[in-house]
């Protein structure tokens, strides 16, 4: 009788300790996202485009820089194999993340170190090295975080984390826009880069507190058999190739929205920040909706539902011909936020939930490589087209591209999307 009574009491502390460790790890992962969000917001999007314009970049050069981050994803395939040899993912992750932060932050030193005629070339060089290193750190972080977050709370946790970090990102976005309007030119960007350096280094420090979670490695020890695993998964490959084609279309125009608004519509940074804040707020609200729908419907089916929403956001730009500019731009950004919020969340859930755990790094690398390659050519094509049509009628530059791409998106959804992104 006494033995029977003791058994429940001895198991509860173990369960409690395990739950406590999980909660601690999730808190660390959430806190790590705070400094990461602050410096990433200030180095991407409208601020990246604005800094490149300040350095003297053309639309083609801007398109090339925006595309670089996706091209280097091809290297993730090799990284996914090499991390199987690591005794510890944590310290390799900390090392490469620290190096990437230093290289990325160093782009702000370009105007102080190089002659004016070399500003754009020097920026591209540092930016390229930063994102080559980011390829390694990205694979390591994705591998660690997928093991760190228990599957039973994964959807809810990432929904909450994304909501909190996007709320913070909205404040940073607006604050950065105000700073650039108040201190135009190099002075404003100097202030932003000081903030970037403070929080990028803080981000690296927080990674020291990440746990070194056990790594369930692939059963394959050679590269070629490991590489073939996702290639032989027909459902995975069909979905991935379709999404790669979709992202090629999307990235012809979306990364260059800031260029159109800053250079062609002459919108100031504060207004541009408000547009992006509105997009982010509706993206945050959509996380909750998509998360609840995900409890009833599959990742692939919901991914399909996000695509027409993104296409409509592109077509809305055509209303600039008949409606007030800001009304149209706010509507287009809000609809895009709802669509892309669902797309990003569901694509990530598809990768970490619908793929075999032991082979997940290679599956994620294959997805990143294929979608990265297509996303690389999108901004390049878009930037080149804007150079070709710069002497065409103004409307073709402002919203003509969006109408063409939005129409092609609708056709792709109707012809291929319904067949590929369906429940098997």
Coordinates of C-alpha atoms in Angstrom, one line a residue:
X1 CA 0.0 0.0 0.0
X2 CA 2.8 2.4 0.9
X3 CA 4.6 1.6 -2.3
X4 CA 1.5 2.2 -4.3
X5 CA 1.1 5.6 -2.7
X6 CA 4.6 6.7 -3.3
X7 CA 4.6 6.1 -7.1
X8 CA 2.4 9.1 -8.1
X9 CA 4.4 11.4 -5.8
X10 CA 7.7 10.5 -7.4
X11 CA 6.5 11.0 -11.0
X12 CA 5.0 14.4 -10.5
X13 CA 8.3 16.3 -9.8
X14 CA 9.8 14.8 -12.9
X15 CA 6.9 15.9 -15.0
X16 CA 7.0 19.3 -13.4
X17 CA 10.7 19.7 -13.9
X18 CA 10.4 18.7 -17.5
X19 CA 7.5 21.2 -18.1
X20 CA 9.6 23.9 -16.3
X21 CA 12.6 23.3 -18.5
X22 CA 10.4 23.5 -21.6
X23 CA 8.8 26.8 -20.4
X24 CA 12.3 28.2 -19.7
X25 CA 13.6 27.2 -23.1
X26 CA 10.5 28.8 -24.8
X27 CA 11.0 32.0 -22.8
X28 CA 14.7 32.2 -24.0
X29 CA 13.7 31.7 -27.6
X30 CA 11.1 34.5 -27.3
X31 CA 13.5 36.9 -25.6
X32 CA 16.1 36.2 -28.3
X33 CA 13.6 37.3 -30.9
X34 CA 13.3 40.8 -29.3
X35 CA 16.7 42.2 -30.2
X36 CA 16.7 40.2 -33.4
X37 CA 13.5 41.8 -34.5
X38 CA 14.7 45.3 -33.7
X39 CA 17.9 45.2 -35.8
X40 CA 16.4 43.1 -38.6
X41 CA 13.6 45.6 -39.1
X42 CA 16.1 48.5 -39.4
X43 CA 18.2 46.6 -41.9
X44 CA 15.5 45.3 -44.2
X45 CA 12.6 46.5 -46.3
X46 CA 12.1 50.2 -46.7
X47 CA 15.3 51.0 -44.8
X48 CA 17.4 48.8 -46.9
X49 CA 16.0 50.3 -50.1
X50 CA 16.4 53.8 -48.7
X51 CA 20.0 53.2 -47.7
X52 CA 20.8 51.8 -51.1
X53 CA 19.3 54.9 -52.8
X54 CA 21.4 57.1 -50.4
X55 CA 24.5 55.1 -51.6
X56 CA 23.5 55.8 -55.2
X57 CA 22.2 52.4 -56.3
X58 CA 20.1 51.9 -59.4
X59 CA 16.8 49.9 -59.5
X60 CA 18.7 46.9 -61.0
X61 CA 21.3 47.0 -58.2
X62 CA 18.5 47.3 -55.6
X63 CA 16.8 44.3 -57.2
X64 CA 20.1 42.3 -57.1
X65 CA 20.7 43.1 -53.4
X66 CA 17.1 42.1 -52.5
X67 CA 17.6 38.9 -54.4
X68 CA 20.9 37.9 -52.8
X69 CA 19.4 36.8 -49.5
X70 CA 17.5 34.0 -51.3
X71 CA 20.2 32.9 -53.8
X72 CA 22.6 31.9 -51.0
X73 CA 19.9 29.5 -49.7
X74 CA 21.1 27.0 -52.2
X75 CA 24.1 26.4 -50.0
X76 CA 21.7 25.1 -47.3
X77 CA 21.8 21.7 -48.9
X78 CA 25.5 21.2 -48.1
X79 CA 25.0 22.7 -44.7
X80 CA 22.2 20.3 -43.9
X81 CA 24.6 17.4 -44.5
X82 CA 27.5 18.9 -42.7
X83 CA 25.6 19.7 -39.5
X84 CA 25.1 15.9 -39.1
X85 CA 28.8 15.7 -38.2
X86 CA 28.6 18.4 -35.4
X87 CA 29.0 17.2 -31.8
X88 CA 27.1 20.4 -30.7
X89 CA 24.8 22.5 -32.8
X90 CA 24.6 25.3 -30.2
X91 CA 28.2 26.6 -30.3
X92 CA 28.3 26.4 -34.1
X93 CA 25.1 28.3 -34.2
X94 CA 26.4 31.0 -31.8
X95 CA 29.6 31.4 -33.8
X96 CA 28.0 31.8 -37.2
X97 CA 25.2 34.0 -35.9
X98 CA 27.8 36.3 -34.3
X99 CA 29.8 36.5 -37.5
X100 CA 26.7 37.2 -39.6
X101 CA 25.7 40.0 -37.3
X102 CA 29.1 41.7 -37.5
X103 CA 29.2 41.5 -41.3
X104 CA 25.7 42.7 -41.7
X105 CA 26.2 45.6 -39.3
X106 CA 29.4 46.6 -41.0
X107 CA 27.4 47.6 -44.1
X108 CA 26.7 50.8 -42.2
X109 CA 30.4 51.7 -42.2
X110 CA 30.6 51.8 -46.0
X111 CA 30.2 55.6 -46.3
X112 CA 33.0 56.1 -43.7
X113 CA 35.6 53.7 -45.1
X114 CA 35.2 53.7 -48.9
X115 CA 35.3 56.4 -51.6
X116 CA 31.9 57.5 -52.8
X117 CA 32.2 55.7 -56.2
X118 CA 32.7 52.3 -54.4
X119 CA 29.9 52.6 -51.9
X120 CA 27.4 50.4 -53.7
X121 CA 30.0 47.7 -54.6
X122 CA 31.4 47.7 -51.1
X123 CA 27.9 47.3 -49.6
X124 CA 27.1 44.4 -52.0
X125 CA 30.3 42.7 -51.0
X126 CA 29.7 42.9 -47.2
X127 CA 26.0 42.1 -47.7
X128 CA 26.8 39.0 -49.8
X129 CA 29.3 37.7 -47.2
X130 CA 26.8 38.3 -44.4
X131 CA 24.2 36.2 -46.0
X132 CA 26.5 33.4 -47.1
X133 CA 27.3 33.1 -43.4
X134 CA 23.6 33.4 -42.6
X135 CA 22.9 30.3 -44.7
X136 CA 24.8 28.2 -42.1
X137 CA 23.3 29.9 -39.1
X138 CA 19.8 29.7 -40.6
X139 CA 19.9 26.0 -41.0
X140 CA 21.3 25.5 -37.5
X141 CA 18.7 27.8 -35.9
X142 CA 15.8 26.1 -37.7
X143 CA 17.1 22.7 -36.7
X144 CA 17.5 23.8 -33.1
X145 CA 14.1 25.6 -32.8
X146 CA 12.2 22.7 -34.3
X147 CA 13.6 20.4 -31.6
X148 CA 13.3 23.0 -28.9
X149 CA 9.5 23.6 -29.3
X150 CA 7.4 20.6 -28.4
X151 CA 5.1 19.6 -31.3
X152 CA 2.0 19.7 -29.1
X153 CA 2.4 23.5 -28.5
X154 CA 4.2 24.4 -31.7
X155 CA 1.3 26.1 -33.4
X156 CA 0.2 28.1 -30.4
X157 CA 3.8 29.1 -29.4
X158 CA 4.8 30.4 -32.8
X159 CA 1.5 32.2 -33.2
X160 CA 2.1 34.0 -29.9
X161 CA 5.8 34.6 -30.6
X162 CA 5.1 35.9 -34.1
X163 CA 2.4 38.2 -32.8
X164 CA 4.6 39.7 -30.0
X165 CA 7.6 40.2 -32.3
X166 CA 5.5 41.7 -35.1
X167 CA 4.0 44.1 -32.7
X168 CA 7.5 45.2 -31.6
X169 CA 8.5 45.3 -35.3
X170 CA 5.7 47.7 -36.1
X171 CA 6.8 50.2 -33.4
X172 CA 10.4 49.9 -34.6
X173 CA 9.3 50.4 -38.2
X174 CA 7.4 53.6 -37.4
X175 CA 10.2 54.9 -35.2
X176 CA 12.8 54.3 -37.8
X177 CA 10.7 56.2 -40.4
X178 CA 10.3 59.1 -38.1
X179 CA 14.1 59.3 -37.5
X180 CA 14.9 59.3 -41.2
X181 CA 12.3 62.0 -41.9
X182 CA 13.6 64.1 -39.0
X183 CA 17.3 63.5 -39.9
X184 CA 17.5 62.9 -43.6
X185 CA 20.5 61.5 -45.4
X186 CA 23.5 60.1 -43.8
X187 CA 22.7 61.4 -40.3
X188 CA 19.5 59.4 -40.0
X189 CA 21.1 56.2 -41.2
X190 CA 24.0 56.7 -38.8
X191 CA 21.5 56.8 -35.9
X192 CA 19.8 53.6 -37.2
X193 CA 23.0 51.7 -37.5
X194 CA 24.0 52.7 -33.9
X195 CA 20.8 51.1 -32.7
X196 CA 21.5 48.1 -35.0
X197 CA 24.9 47.5 -33.5
X198 CA 23.6 47.6 -29.9
X199 CA 20.8 45.1 -30.5
X200 CA 22.7 42.8 -32.8
X201 CA 25.3 42.3 -30.2
X202 CA 22.6 41.8 -27.5
X203 CA 21.0 39.2 -29.7
X204 CA 24.3 37.2 -29.9
X205 CA 24.6 37.3 -26.1
X206 CA 21.1 35.9 -25.6
X207 CA 22.0 32.9 -27.8
X208 CA 24.6 31.9 -25.2
X209 CA 21.6 30.9 -23.0
X210 CA 20.1 28.6 -25.6
X211 CA 20.1 25.0 -24.5
X212 CA 22.1 22.5 -26.4
X213 CA 19.2 20.2 -27.3
X214 CA 19.8 16.6 -28.4
X215 CA 20.0 16.2 -32.1
X216 CA 18.2 13.2 -33.7
X217 CA 20.4 12.7 -36.8
X218 CA 19.6 11.2 -40.2
X219 CA 20.0 7.5 -40.6
X220 CA 22.0 8.2 -43.8
X221 CA 25.7 8.9 -43.4
X222 CA 26.5 9.7 -47.0
X223 CA 25.6 12.9 -48.8
X224 CA 23.9 11.5 -51.9
X225 CA 21.4 9.1 -50.1
X226 CA 20.5 12.0 -47.7
X227 CA 20.1 14.4 -50.6
X228 CA 17.8 12.0 -52.4
X229 CA 15.4 11.6 -49.5
X230 CA 13.3 14.7 -50.2
X231 CA 13.7 14.3 -54.0
X232 CA 11.9 10.9 -53.8
X233 CA 9.1 12.4 -51.8
X234 CA 6.7 13.2 -54.7
X235 CA 4.1 15.1 -52.6
X236 CA 6.8 17.3 -51.0
X237 CA 8.5 18.0 -54.3
X238 CA 5.3 18.9 -56.2
X239 CA 4.3 21.3 -53.4
X240 CA 7.8 22.8 -53.2
X241 CA 8.2 23.4 -56.9
X242 CA 4.7 25.0 -57.1
X243 CA 5.5 27.3 -54.2
X244 CA 8.9 28.2 -55.9
X245 CA 7.0 29.2 -59.1
X246 CA 4.6 31.3 -57.0
X247 CA 7.4 33.1 -55.1
X248 CA 9.2 33.8 -58.5
X249 CA 6.1 35.8 -59.5
X250 CA 5.5 37.4 -56.1
X251 CA 9.1 38.6 -55.9
X252 CA 9.1 40.3 -59.3
X253 CA 7.1 43.2 -57.7
X254 CA 6.8 42.9 -53.9
X255 CA 10.5 43.5 -52.9
X256 CA 10.4 46.6 -55.1
X257 CA 7.3 48.2 -53.6
X258 CA 9.5 50.5 -51.5
X259 CA 11.3 51.6 -54.6
X260 CA 8.1 52.5 -56.3
X261 CA 6.8 54.4 -53.3
X262 CA 10.0 56.2 -52.5
X263 CA 11.3 56.9 -56.0
X264 CA 8.2 57.1 -58.2
X265 CA 5.4 58.2 -55.8
X266 CA 7.7 60.3 -53.6
X267 CA 6.2 59.1 -50.3
X268 CA 8.1 60.1 -47.2
X269 CA 9.5 57.6 -44.8
X270 CA 7.0 58.2 -42.0
X271 CA 4.0 57.5 -44.4
X272 CA 5.8 54.5 -45.8
X273 CA 6.4 53.2 -42.2
X274 CA 2.6 53.7 -41.5
X275 CA 1.8 51.6 -44.5
X276 CA 4.1 48.8 -43.4
X277 CA 2.8 49.1 -39.8
X278 CA -0.7 48.6 -41.1
X279 CA 0.4 45.6 -43.1
X280 CA 2.2 44.1 -40.0
X281 CA -0.8 44.7 -37.7
X282 CA -3.2 42.8 -40.0
X283 CA -0.6 40.1 -40.5
X284 CA -0.5 39.7 -36.7
X285 CA -4.3 39.5 -36.5
X286 CA -4.2 36.9 -39.3
X287 CA -1.9 34.6 -37.3
X288 CA -4.7 34.0 -34.8
X289 CA -7.2 33.3 -37.6
X290 CA -4.9 31.0 -39.6
X291 CA -3.8 29.2 -36.4
X292 CA -7.4 28.4 -35.5
X293 CA -8.2 27.3 -39.1
X294 CA -5.1 25.1 -39.0
X295 CA -6.7 23.1 -36.2
X296 CA -9.4 22.0 -38.6
X297 CA -7.7 22.0 -42.0
X298 CA -4.3 20.8 -43.3
X299 CA -1.3 23.0 -43.9
X300 CA -1.4 22.5 -47.7
X301 CA -5.1 23.4 -48.0
X302 CA -4.7 26.6 -46.0
X303 CA -1.6 27.5 -48.0
X304 CA -3.8 27.3 -51.1
X305 CA -6.3 29.7 -49.5
X306 CA -3.6 32.3 -48.9
X307 CA -2.6 32.5 -52.6
X308 CA -5.7 34.3 -54.0
X309 CA -5.5 36.9 -51.2
X310 CA -1.9 37.7 -52.1
X311 CA -2.8 38.0 -55.8
X312 CA -5.7 40.4 -55.0
X313 CA -3.3 42.6 -53.0
X314 CA -1.2 43.0 -56.2
X315 CA -4.3 43.7 -58.4
X316 CA -5.5 46.4 -55.9
X317 CA -2.6 48.6 -57.1
X318 CA -4.6 49.2 -60.3
X319 CA -7.1 51.2 -58.3
X320 CA -4.5 54.0 -58.2
X321 CA -6.0 55.1 -61.5
X322 CA -9.4 56.0 -60.0
X323 CA -9.1 56.3 -56.2
X324 CA -6.9 58.4 -53.8
X325 CA -3.3 57.1 -53.5
X326 CA -3.1 56.5 -49.8
X327 CA -6.5 54.7 -49.6
X328 CA -5.4 52.3 -52.3
X329 CA -1.9 51.7 -50.8
X330 CA -3.3 51.0 -47.3
X331 CA -5.8 48.6 -48.8
X332 CA -3.1 46.8 -50.8
X333 CA -0.8 46.5 -47.8
X334 CA -3.5 45.3 -45.5
X335 CA -4.7 42.6 -47.8
X336 CA -1.1 41.5 -48.5
X337 CA -0.4 41.3 -44.8
X338 CA -3.3 39.0 -44.3
X339 CA -2.2 36.7 -47.2
X340 CA 1.5 36.7 -46.6
X341 CA 1.1 36.2 -42.8
X342 CA -0.8 33.0 -43.5
X343 CA 1.6 31.9 -46.2
X344 CA 4.7 32.3 -44.1
X345 CA 3.2 30.6 -41.0
X346 CA 1.7 27.7 -42.9
X347 CA 4.8 27.2 -45.1
X348 CA 6.9 26.9 -41.9
X349 CA 4.3 24.5 -40.3
X350 CA 4.4 22.5 -43.5
X351 CA 8.2 22.1 -43.3
X352 CA 8.4 21.2 -39.6
X353 CA 5.2 19.3 -39.3
X354 CA 4.7 17.4 -42.6
X355 CA 8.3 16.2 -43.0
X356 CA 10.2 13.3 -41.3
X357 CA 12.0 14.5 -38.2
X358 CA 15.3 12.7 -38.8
X359 CA 15.5 14.0 -42.3
X360 CA 14.1 17.5 -41.6
X361 CA 17.3 19.5 -42.1
X362 CA 17.7 18.2 -45.6
X363 CA 14.0 18.7 -46.4
X364 CA 14.2 22.3 -45.1
X365 CA 17.4 22.9 -47.1
X366 CA 15.8 21.5 -50.3
X367 CA 12.8 23.8 -49.8
X368 CA 15.0 26.8 -49.1
X369 CA 17.2 26.1 -52.1
X370 CA 14.4 25.7 -54.6
X371 CA 12.3 28.6 -53.3
X372 CA 15.5 30.7 -52.8
X373 CA 16.6 30.2 -56.4
X374 CA 13.2 31.3 -57.8
X375 CA 13.0 34.2 -55.3
X376 CA 16.5 35.3 -56.4
X377 CA 15.4 35.8 -60.1
X378 CA 12.2 37.6 -59.1
X379 CA 13.7 40.9 -57.9
X380 CA 16.4 40.7 -60.6
X381 CA 13.7 40.5 -63.3
X382 CA 11.6 43.2 -61.6
X383 CA 14.6 45.6 -61.2
X384 CA 15.5 45.1 -64.8
X385 CA 12.0 45.7 -66.1
X386 CA 11.7 48.9 -64.2
X387 CA 14.9 50.1 -65.9
X388 CA 13.5 49.1 -69.3
X389 CA 10.1 50.9 -68.8
X390 CA 11.5 54.1 -67.1
X391 CA 10.6 56.1 -70.2
X392 CA 7.2 54.5 -70.6
X393 CA 4.0 56.2 -69.3
X394 CA 4.1 56.8 -65.5
X395 CA 1.2 54.5 -64.8
X396 CA 3.0 51.5 -66.3
X397 CA 5.8 52.0 -63.7
X398 CA 3.6 52.7 -60.7
X399 CA 1.0 49.9 -61.0
X400 CA 1.3 48.3 -64.5
X401 CA 3.7 45.6 -63.2
X402 CA 1.5 44.8 -60.3
X403 CA -1.5 44.3 -62.6
X404 CA 0.4 41.9 -64.9
X405 CA 1.9 39.9 -62.0
X406 CA -1.4 39.8 -60.1
X407 CA -3.2 38.4 -63.2
X408 CA -0.4 35.7 -63.7
X409 CA -0.8 34.7 -60.0
X410 CA -4.5 34.1 -60.5
X411 CA -3.9 32.0 -63.5
X412 CA -1.2 29.9 -61.7
X413 CA -3.6 29.4 -58.7
X414 CA -6.5 28.2 -60.9
X415 CA -4.4 26.1 -63.3
X416 CA -1.9 24.4 -60.9
X417 CA -2.7 25.4 -57.3
X418 CA -6.0 23.5 -56.9
X419 CA -4.4 20.3 -58.2
X420 CA -1.2 20.4 -56.2
X421 CA -2.1 21.9 -52.8
X422 CA -4.9 19.5 -52.0
X423 CA -5.3 16.9 -49.3
X424 CA -4.2 13.5 -50.3

